Amino acid sequence: MCGIVGYTGKSEAIAVLLGGLERLEYRGYDSAGIAIIENGKVVVEKKVGKIRELVRKLWGMPLKGTTGIGHTRWATHGEPSEENAHPHTDEKGEFAVVHNGIIENYIELRKELESKGISLKSDTDTEVIAHLVALNYKGDLLEAVLKTVKKLKGAFAFAVITKHEPGRIVGVKEGSPLVIGIGEGENFLASDIPAILPYTRKVIPLSDGEVVDVTPEGINIYDFEGNPLTKDFMLVQWDIVSAEKGGFKHFMLKEIFEQPRSISDTISGFISQESEIFINLKDYRRIIIIACGTSYHAGLVGKIWIEKYAGVPVEVAYASEFRSGHYPIDENDLVIAISQSGETADTKFAIQGVKEKGASVLSIVNVLGSSIARESDFTLYTHAGPEIGVAATKTFTAQLVALYMLAVYGLEEKEELYERLINIRPKVESILEKAKEIEDIALKYVESKNFLYLGRYLSYPIALEGALKLKEISYIHAEGYPAGEMKHGPIALIDSKMPVVFVAPKDKVYDKILANVEEVLARKGIVISVGTEGDKVLKEKSRDFIGVPEIEEDLTPILTTIPLQLIAYYIANKLGLDVDQPRNLAKTVTVE
Ligand code: M6R
């Protein structure tokens, strides 16, 4: 979940590192640090808090050096503090390490180091790497790292520099992401592409079990045995402007407003990839969708579409739970893994498990070349572009688009169904034009301490998603529930202070959900509804009503989710919260 960046070349490393860390801050943001080789010494500077705190600390303290590594942290082992912030060094301060992921056997390694008289300064699992590399160093950093890696267990990526070999960075990937950026007379290394995108579009995503030796003159990749590997670079299609705020106050708001484009791009991306899909859903006995968080909610909608159009039974499982279960699974099953980042540890490990049992894996991923994409038999890319806000918005609607197209692509009438989807763009735009109206509604509920989100059928996952959006960025308790289940318990929560958000477009369960609205009104609950434009009945029953354009029932989730994203955003913004980087969260969850 942490962010890593490294630079070696002719320019001052500090600017590249700090800029890279700012672009990586969404990965973790409780402390940050850099290490630069300056006049034959490893100079380390760290600060608790966001990157801007580190920048302030370094103000007027120009570090001179053309090789360095940087890190922004999301704490796993050890509280956020300067001691625990990266980079970590060996006792003499000759080697510095930045690391993302977890070293599972670090306690054992700490004891081993302590028994050799080495005293460790932090509570982290990372520090052991710095000491081990120093102990293993016999004049060649690559060799020392290769020797060290054999002792480490877990899922990790790290980068090391040493004063003994200025100009050299050695990076390792085993379970956490690491990409190499290829420049001219300079080279880069980072946990994510945006960190290095202002400098190069030529990237090589490393695979697990690979080590890279980076110097200004070139890069060399090896396996853990030290055998050289040949890998081609990929050209990144999006530019850094797409990863910047573009006049919006927050990335989240910008990303919500990008949905007309991201939906269209995902539709055309699917069509251009369609001929390569060798998987026919109908060939499988069962489909299991595995995902986490928002991607799981997309999976719940996908289940309904796939069962309807492909006629194959679908189960949807949280990746973390799936891994602990005992699913009988074999080559007759297809697993669909959904992950925006393509790096979520729970999802990644779940698909590794199912592949061992012979099931095929199709993934729906937004990040090109990510681990889940590489480990799948087939990957459908959503074309949402980089999503920086921690709350998933445009990637969710892009996942819905990909799932819908996947569900219908085997049908004779697919062109007609695609056409309906293509026509959704102006409808999405018209919802965004109502942003001010939605903001005014949202602001009425800023003081509320609890929210209930209810929906049925295709709108139930959207209710779950609306509640997740609100709680993760506003810290207000919100619960999503199937509206029909309300009477089995949650109805007890309803009183005159409880806002209940109904997702109730005109669909086959509309009459039933109207009855649930009545049940809430009878208990003096506050009804806020997202329904079909022109629905006077629902509007009259609601304290506040947000209409979305009329559309085929199947496509309603893509529209009804947008007002819920905006409600969450406007409430969190009014509360003065850090919308893009909510507390305790990280964009890419690479820990289990
Ligand atoms: O990258 P993934 O789609 O695998 O991420 C899954 C969840 O971590 C993610 O959706 C998370 O719930 C978001 N913060 C939701 O907004």
CSV table of C-alpha atoms and ligand atoms in Angstrom, one decimal, residues 291-296 338-345 347 372 387 389-393 395 399 465 468-469 472 585-589, ligand 1:
chain,number,residue,atom,x,y,z
A,291,ALA,CA,-13.4,-8.9,-5.7
A,292,CYS,CA,-13.2,-6.5,-2.8
A,293,GLY,CA,-15.0,-3.2,-1.9
A,294,THR,CA,-16.5,-1.3,-4.7
A,295,SER,CA,-15.3,-4.0,-7.2
A,296,TYR,CA,-17.4,-6.5,-5.3
A,338,ILE,CA,-12.6,-7.6,-10.7
A,339,SER,CA,-10.0,-5.1,-9.5
A,340,GLN,CA,-9.5,-1.5,-10.4
A,341,SER,CA,-5.8,-1.5,-9.3
A,342,GLY,CA,-5.1,-5.1,-10.3
A,343,GLU,CA,-2.9,-5.3,-7.2
A,344,THR,CA,-5.4,-6.0,-4.4
A,345,ALA,CA,-3.6,-8.7,-2.4
A,347,THR,CA,-8.0,-10.8,-5.0
A,372,ILE,CA,-3.8,-9.5,-11.5
A,387,GLU,CA,-8.0,7.0,-10.7
A,389,GLY,CA,-9.1,9.6,-5.4
A,390,VAL,CA,-9.2,6.7,-2.9
A,391,ALA,CA,-12.9,6.3,-3.4
A,392,ALA,CA,-13.6,4.4,-6.6
A,393,THR,CA,-16.0,6.2,-8.8
A,395,THR,CA,-13.7,2.8,-12.3
A,399,GLN,CA,-16.5,-2.1,-14.4
A,465,GLU,CA,-22.0,1.2,-3.0
A,468,LEU,CA,-19.6,2.6,1.1
A,469,LYS,CA,-18.9,5.9,-0.7
A,472,GLU,CA,-15.3,5.9,3.5
A,585,LEU,CA,-7.4,4.0,3.7
A,586,ALA,CA,-5.1,3.5,0.7
A,587,LYS,CA,-5.9,3.3,-3.0
A,588,THR,CA,-4.2,0.0,-3.6
A,589,VAL,CA,-4.6,-2.5,-0.8
B,1,M6R,O1,-8.3,-2.1,-6.7
B,1,M6R,P1,-9.5,-2.9,-6.3
B,1,M6R,O2,-10.7,-2.6,-7.2
B,1,M6R,O3,-9.2,-4.3,-6.2
B,1,M6R,O4,-9.9,-2.3,-4.9
B,1,M6R,C1,-10.8,-2.9,-4.1
B,1,M6R,C2,-11.2,-2.1,-2.9
B,1,M6R,O5,-10.1,-1.9,-2.1
B,1,M6R,C3,-11.7,-0.7,-3.3
B,1,M6R,O6,-12.8,-0.8,-4.2
B,1,M6R,C4,-12.1,0.1,-2.1
B,1,M6R,O7,-13.2,-0.4,-1.5
B,1,M6R,C5,-12.4,1.6,-2.5
B,1,M6R,N1,-11.8,2.4,-1.5
B,1,M6R,C6,-13.8,1.9,-2.6
B,1,M6R,O8,-14.1,3.2,-2.9
